[in-house]
Coordinates of C-alpha atoms in Angstrom, one line a residue:
M113 CA 51.2 16.9 54.7
S114 CA 54.0 14.5 55.3
K115 CA 54.3 12.0 58.1
T116 CA 56.7 14.4 59.9
K117 CA 54.2 17.2 59.7
V118 CA 51.5 14.9 61.0
L119 CA 53.7 14.2 64.0
N120 CA 54.3 17.9 64.4
L121 CA 50.4 18.3 64.6
K122 CA 50.5 16.2 67.7
D123 CA 53.0 18.6 69.1
K124 CA 50.4 21.4 68.5
I125 CA 47.8 19.7 70.6
D126 CA 47.2 20.7 74.1
G127 CA 44.3 18.8 75.6
N128 CA 41.3 19.4 73.3
E129 CA 43.0 22.4 71.6
M130 CA 45.2 22.6 68.6
D131 CA 47.2 25.7 67.8
L132 CA 48.2 26.1 64.2
S133 CA 48.4 29.9 64.2
L134 CA 51.4 31.7 62.7
S135 CA 52.3 28.5 60.8
N136 CA 52.4 30.2 57.4
L137 CA 49.6 27.9 56.1
T138 CA 47.9 28.4 52.8
E139 CA 45.6 25.4 53.1
V140 CA 43.9 23.7 55.9
P141 CA 45.2 20.2 56.6
V142 CA 41.7 18.7 56.8
K143 CA 42.7 15.0 56.4
E144 CA 45.2 15.4 59.3
L145 CA 42.8 17.2 61.4
A146 CA 40.2 14.5 60.9
A147 CA 42.6 12.1 62.6
F148 CA 42.1 14.0 65.9
P149 CA 38.4 13.9 66.6
K150 CA 39.0 14.9 70.2
V151 CA 40.3 18.3 69.2
T152 CA 37.3 20.6 69.5
V153 CA 39.2 23.9 69.6
L154 CA 41.2 24.9 66.4
D155 CA 43.3 28.0 66.1
L156 CA 44.2 28.8 62.4
S157 CA 44.7 32.6 62.9
C158 CA 47.5 34.6 61.3
N159 CA 48.1 32.4 58.2
N160 CA 47.7 32.9 54.5
I161 CA 44.6 30.7 54.0
T162 CA 42.4 32.0 51.1
S163 CA 39.7 29.4 51.1
L164 CA 38.4 26.4 53.1
P165 CA 38.0 23.1 51.3
L166 CA 34.6 21.4 51.2
E167 CA 36.0 18.6 53.4
F168 CA 36.5 21.1 56.2
C169 CA 32.7 21.0 56.7
S170 CA 33.0 17.4 57.8
L171 CA 34.9 18.3 61.0
S172 CA 31.6 18.4 62.9
H173 CA 33.4 17.8 66.2
L174 CA 34.8 21.3 66.2
V175 CA 33.3 23.7 68.8
K176 CA 35.6 26.7 68.5
V177 CA 37.4 27.8 65.3
D178 CA 39.7 30.9 65.0
L179 CA 40.3 32.0 61.4
S180 CA 41.1 35.6 62.0
K181 CA 43.8 37.5 60.1
N182 CA 43.7 35.3 57.0
L183 CA 42.9 35.9 53.3
L184 CA 39.4 34.2 53.2
T185 CA 37.2 35.6 50.4
V186 CA 34.4 33.0 50.6
L187 CA 33.3 30.2 52.9
P188 CA 32.1 26.7 51.7
D189 CA 28.4 26.4 51.0
D190 CA 28.1 23.4 53.4
L191 CA 29.4 25.4 56.4
G192 CA 26.1 24.7 58.2
R193 CA 27.2 21.0 58.6
L194 CA 29.5 22.2 61.5
S195 CA 26.5 21.6 63.8
N196 CA 28.5 21.7 67.1
L197 CA 30.2 25.0 66.3
K198 CA 29.7 27.6 69.0
H199 CA 32.5 30.1 68.5
L200 CA 33.7 31.4 65.1
D201 CA 36.3 34.2 64.7
L202 CA 36.5 35.6 61.2
Y203 CA 38.1 38.9 62.1
N204 CA 40.2 40.7 59.4
N205 CA 39.5 38.6 56.3
K206 CA 38.2 39.5 52.8
L207 CA 34.6 38.2 53.2
T208 CA 31.7 40.0 51.5
I209 CA 28.9 37.5 52.0
L210 CA 28.2 34.3 54.1
P211 CA 26.8 31.1 52.7
V212 CA 23.1 30.7 53.2
S213 CA 23.7 27.4 55.1
F214 CA 25.2 29.7 57.8
S215 CA 21.7 29.9 59.3
Q216 CA 21.9 26.1 60.1
L217 CA 24.6 26.8 62.8
K218 CA 22.0 26.7 65.5
N219 CA 24.6 26.3 68.3
L220 CA 26.6 29.4 67.3
K221 CA 26.8 31.8 70.2
W222 CA 29.8 34.0 69.4
L223 CA 30.8 35.6 66.0
D224 CA 33.3 38.2 65.0
L225 CA 33.1 39.7 61.5
K226 CA 35.0 43.0 62.0
D227 CA 37.3 44.3 59.3
N228 CA 35.6 42.4 56.4
P229 CA 34.2 44.2 53.3
L230 CA 30.7 42.9 54.1
E231 CA 27.8 43.9 52.0
D232 CA 25.6 46.6 53.6
N233 CA 22.8 44.4 54.9
L234 CA 25.1 41.8 56.4
A235 CA 27.4 44.5 57.9
K236 CA 24.3 46.2 59.4
A237 CA 23.2 42.9 60.9
A238 CA 26.6 42.0 62.2
G239 CA 27.3 45.4 64.0
D240 CA 30.3 45.7 66.3
C241 CA 32.1 43.0 68.1
L242 CA 34.2 44.9 70.7
D243 CA 33.3 42.8 73.7
E244 CA 31.8 39.4 74.6
K245 CA 28.3 40.8 74.6
Q246 CA 28.5 42.4 71.2
C247 CA 30.0 39.3 69.7
K248 CA 27.2 37.2 71.1
Q249 CA 24.7 39.7 69.7
C250 CA 26.5 39.6 66.4
A251 CA 26.1 35.8 66.3
A252 CA 22.4 36.1 67.1
R253 CA 21.7 38.9 64.6
V254 CA 23.7 37.3 61.8
L255 CA 21.9 34.0 62.3
Q256 CA 18.6 35.8 62.2
H257 CA 19.6 37.7 59.1
M258 CA 20.8 34.4 57.4
R259 CA 17.6 32.6 58.4
I260 CA 15.6 35.4 56.6
L261 CA 17.9 34.9 53.6
Q262 CA 17.5 31.2 53.9
E263 CA 13.7 31.6 53.9
E264 CA 13.9 33.9 50.9
V265 CA 16.2 31.4 49.2
D266 CA 13.9 28.6 50.1
K267 CA 10.9 30.5 48.8
E268 CA 12.8 31.4 45.7
R269 CA 13.8 27.7 45.4
E270 CA 10.1 26.7 45.9
R271 CA 9.0 29.3 43.3
R272 CA 11.7 28.0 41.0
L273 CA 10.7 24.4 41.7
L274 CA 7.1 25.3 41.2
K275 CA 7.9 27.1 38.0
E276 CA 10.0 24.2 36.9
K277 CA 7.1 21.9 37.8
E278 CA 4.6 24.0 35.9
Q279 CA 7.0 24.1 33.0
E280 CA 7.4 20.4 33.3
K281 CA 3.7 20.0 33.5
K282 CA 3.3 22.2 30.4
K283 CA 6.0 20.3 28.7
E284 CA 4.4 17.0 29.7
A285 CA 1.0 18.4 28.5
K286 CA 2.6 19.4 25.2
Q287 CA 4.3 16.1 25.0
R288 CA 1.0 14.3 25.7
E289 CA -0.7 16.5 23.1
R290 CA 2.0 15.8 20.6
E291 CA 1.8 12.1 21.4
A292 CA -2.0 12.2 21.0
K293 CA -1.6 14.0 17.7
E294 CA 1.0 11.5 16.6
R295 CA -1.3 8.6 17.7
E296 CA -4.2 10.2 15.9
A297 CA -2.0 10.7 12.8
R298 CA -0.8 7.1 13.0
K299 CA -4.4 5.9 13.5
R300 CA -5.5 8.0 10.5
Q301 CA -2.6 6.7 8.4
K302 CA -3.5 3.2 9.4
A303 CA -7.2 3.8 8.5
E304 CA -6.2 5.4 5.2
A305 CA -3.8 2.5 4.4
K306 CA -6.5 0.0 5.3
E307 CA -9.0 1.8 3.1
K308 CA -6.5 1.9 0.3
K309 CA -5.8 -1.8 0.7
R310 CA -9.6 -2.4 0.7
K311 CA -10.1 -0.4 -2.5
E312 CA -7.1 -2.2 -4.1
Y313 CA -8.5 -5.5 -3.1
S314 CA -12.0 -4.6 -4.4
A315 CA -10.4 -3.4 -7.7
Q316 CA -8.3 -6.5 -7.9
L317 CA -11.4 -8.7 -7.2
A318 CA -13.4 -6.8 -9.8
A319 CA -10.7 -7.1 -12.3
Q320 CA -10.3 -10.8 -11.5
T321 CA -14.1 -11.3 -11.8
E322 CA -14.1 -9.4 -15.1
Q323 CA -11.2 -11.5 -16.4
E324 CA -12.9 -14.7 -15.4
Q325 CA -16.1 -13.6 -17.1
K326 CA -14.1 -12.7 -20.3
M327 CA -12.4 -16.0 -20.1
K328 CA -15.7 -17.7 -19.6
R329 CA -17.3 -15.9 -22.5
A330 CA -14.2 -16.7 -24.7
E331 CA -14.4 -20.4 -23.7
E332 CA -18.2 -20.4 -24.4
K333 CA -17.6 -18.8 -27.8
K334 CA -14.8 -21.1 -28.6
R335 CA -17.0 -24.1 -27.5
R336 CA -19.8 -22.9 -29.8
I337 CA -17.4 -22.4 -32.7
D338 CA -15.9 -25.9 -32.0
Q339 CA -19.4 -27.3 -31.8
I340 CA -20.4 -25.7 -35.1
A341 CA -17.2 -26.9 -36.7
A342 CA -17.7 -30.4 -35.3
D343 CA -21.3 -30.4 -36.5
K344 CA -20.1 -29.3 -40.0
K345 CA -17.4 -31.9 -39.9
N346 CA -19.6 -34.8 -38.7
A347 CA -22.5 -34.1 -41.1
P348 CA -21.1 -32.2 -44.1
D349 CA -23.4 -34.0 -46.6
S350 CA -26.5 -34.5 -44.5
V351 CA -28.1 -31.1 -45.2
P352 CA -27.4 -31.1 -49.0
K353 CA -28.5 -34.7 -49.2
A354 CA -31.7 -34.0 -47.4
R355 CA -32.2 -30.9 -49.6
R356 CA -31.6 -33.0 -52.7
F357 CA -34.2 -35.6 -51.5
S358 CA -36.7 -32.9 -50.7
L359 CA -36.1 -31.2 -54.0
I360 CA -36.5 -34.5 -55.9
G361 CA -39.7 -35.3 -54.0
L362 CA -41.0 -31.9 -54.7
L363 CA -40.2 -32.2 -58.5
F364 CA -41.8 -35.7 -58.5
K365 CA -44.9 -34.3 -56.8
L366 CA -45.1 -31.4 -59.3
L367 CA -44.6 -33.8 -62.2
L368 CA -47.3 -36.1 -60.9
L369 CA -49.6 -33.2 -60.4
L370 CA -48.8 -32.0 -63.9
L371 CA -49.5 -35.5 -65.4
L372 CA -52.7 -35.7 -63.4
G373 CA -53.7 -32.3 -64.5
L374 CA -53.0 -33.2 -68.1
A375 CA -54.8 -36.4 -67.8
G376 CA -57.7 -34.6 -66.3
I377 CA -57.7 -32.0 -69.0
V378 CA -57.5 -34.8 -71.7
G379 CA -60.4 -36.6 -69.9
V380 CA -62.5 -33.5 -69.8
C381 CA -61.9 -32.7 -73.4
Q382 CA -62.7 -36.4 -74.4
L383 CA -65.6 -37.3 -72.1
T384 CA -67.5 -34.0 -71.8
R385 CA -69.3 -31.6 -74.1
L386 CA -66.2 -29.5 -74.1
K387 CA -64.6 -31.7 -76.7
E388 CA -66.2 -29.5 -79.4
E389 CA -64.9 -26.3 -77.9
S390 CA -61.9 -24.6 -79.4
V391 CA -59.9 -25.1 -76.2
C392 CA -60.1 -28.9 -76.4
V393 CA -59.7 -29.3 -80.2
P394 CA -55.9 -29.1 -80.2
I395 CA -55.8 -31.5 -77.2
N396 CA -58.1 -34.0 -78.9
V397 CA -56.2 -33.7 -82.1
A398 CA -52.9 -34.3 -80.3
L399 CA -54.4 -37.2 -78.4
G400 CA -55.7 -38.8 -81.7
D401 CA -52.4 -38.3 -83.4
G402 CA -50.7 -40.0 -80.5
I403 CA -53.1 -43.0 -80.6
T404 CA -52.7 -43.2 -84.4
W405 CA -48.9 -43.2 -84.0
V406 CA -49.1 -46.0 -81.5
Q407 CA -51.4 -48.0 -83.7
E408 CA -49.1 -47.4 -86.7
Q409 CA -46.2 -48.7 -84.7
E410 CA -48.0 -52.1 -84.5
V411 CA -47.4 -52.4 -80.8
G412 CA -48.4 -55.7 -79.4
V413 CA -51.5 -56.7 -77.6
R414 CA -49.9 -55.8 -74.3
V415 CA -49.8 -52.2 -75.4
S416 CA -53.4 -52.3 -76.4
E417 CA -54.3 -53.7 -73.0
L418 CA -52.3 -51.1 -71.3
V419 CA -54.1 -48.4 -73.3
Q420 CA -57.4 -49.9 -72.4
E421 CA -56.4 -50.1 -68.7
V422 CA -55.3 -46.5 -68.8
D423 CA -58.5 -45.5 -70.5
I424 CA -60.6 -47.3 -67.8
R425 CA -58.6 -45.7 -65.1
A426 CA -58.9 -42.3 -66.8
K427 CA -62.7 -42.8 -66.8
V428 CA -62.7 -43.6 -63.1
L429 CA -60.6 -40.6 -62.4
L430 CA -62.8 -38.3 -64.6
Q431 CA -65.8 -39.5 -62.7
K432 CA -64.1 -38.4 -59.4
V433 CA -63.1 -35.2 -61.0
S434 CA -66.6 -34.5 -62.3
S435 CA -67.8 -33.9 -58.8
L436 CA -65.3 -31.0 -58.7
A437 CA -66.2 -29.9 -62.2
P438 CA -68.4 -27.0 -61.1
H439 CA -65.5 -25.4 -59.3
F440 CA -63.3 -26.0 -62.3
L441 CA -65.7 -25.1 -65.1
K442 CA -67.3 -22.1 -63.4
P443 CA -64.6 -19.7 -64.4
L444 CA -65.0 -20.8 -68.0
G445 CA -68.7 -20.1 -68.1
V446 CA -69.6 -23.7 -69.0
A447 CA -72.4 -25.7 -67.4
P448 CA -71.3 -28.9 -65.8
A449 CA -72.2 -32.2 -67.5
T450 CA -74.8 -34.5 -66.0
T451 CA -73.3 -37.9 -65.6
G452 CA -75.7 -40.8 -66.3
T453 CA -78.1 -38.9 -68.6
E454 CA -75.7 -38.5 -71.5
P455 CA -73.6 -41.1 -73.0
V456 CA -69.9 -41.0 -72.5
E457 CA -67.8 -41.7 -75.5
T458 CA -64.9 -44.1 -75.2
V459 CA -61.6 -44.1 -76.9
E460 CA -61.5 -46.8 -79.4
N461 CA -58.5 -49.0 -79.8

């Protein structure tokens, strides 16, 4: 409202009463009314008000309010905040129900709800309001009815809250269960990942160990090959040379044995009774031919001396061999010669 209209409100005040009836109002000037806290009686009857704003419930200083003959269809939910309200006239409006907070109007002593399309239970509780007594009874019965509704509403709210709490608990339980499953799944995944890493590490370690062993074997093989090559390189002729020396020594020994054997056979055929045997005849003939050839060649005295020396040494050798004659002559079936009893013929020069 404008400042002019605010000044006009002051003209509507008479003591603690303000008369705004028949003012053709469609809204309640709550802000302007709040400027007059000493006004406890407010007459808004015979206007075109369809609803009360929520701010109207803040005018807790009001004691008597007349809203009869308006177009109200509903009252604000916080109407119970008008804690000092004692007298309320709602005659001839379009109300069907009252807000549950109506039960909080503990100081309400007078109420008129005639000529409203109230629901059956509320209309039955309100009854008639034809005189002061009936209006007081209406206030008491409606307050009682609204208290019952308030209790039902409170119970319903409690049931709803309890249900919501149960649903919340179930939701929390499901959430905890889901979180527990997720934690278990994460734990299992971590364990599986750890086991996988452990297996991979073991496999990697085994592969590394096998690779090291292969490298070690390859190095050892290479070292052996290098050693063999080095040995072959450092001593290429040692083995053949040693073999040549051993072969020459063996041939020399065989030749020496052969010469000794021939000398022994010649000595046996010359110095024993076997010289007449057919086995020794060719040997003796060959030996005689050889000596004759030497003599015919007119070799010097040195050769004769050498022959004599060889003859002497042959005799000594035959004497040593004679001790072994039984073993040598036994396969031939010849009796061994007795040295010292029979003369031994010498080879003449």
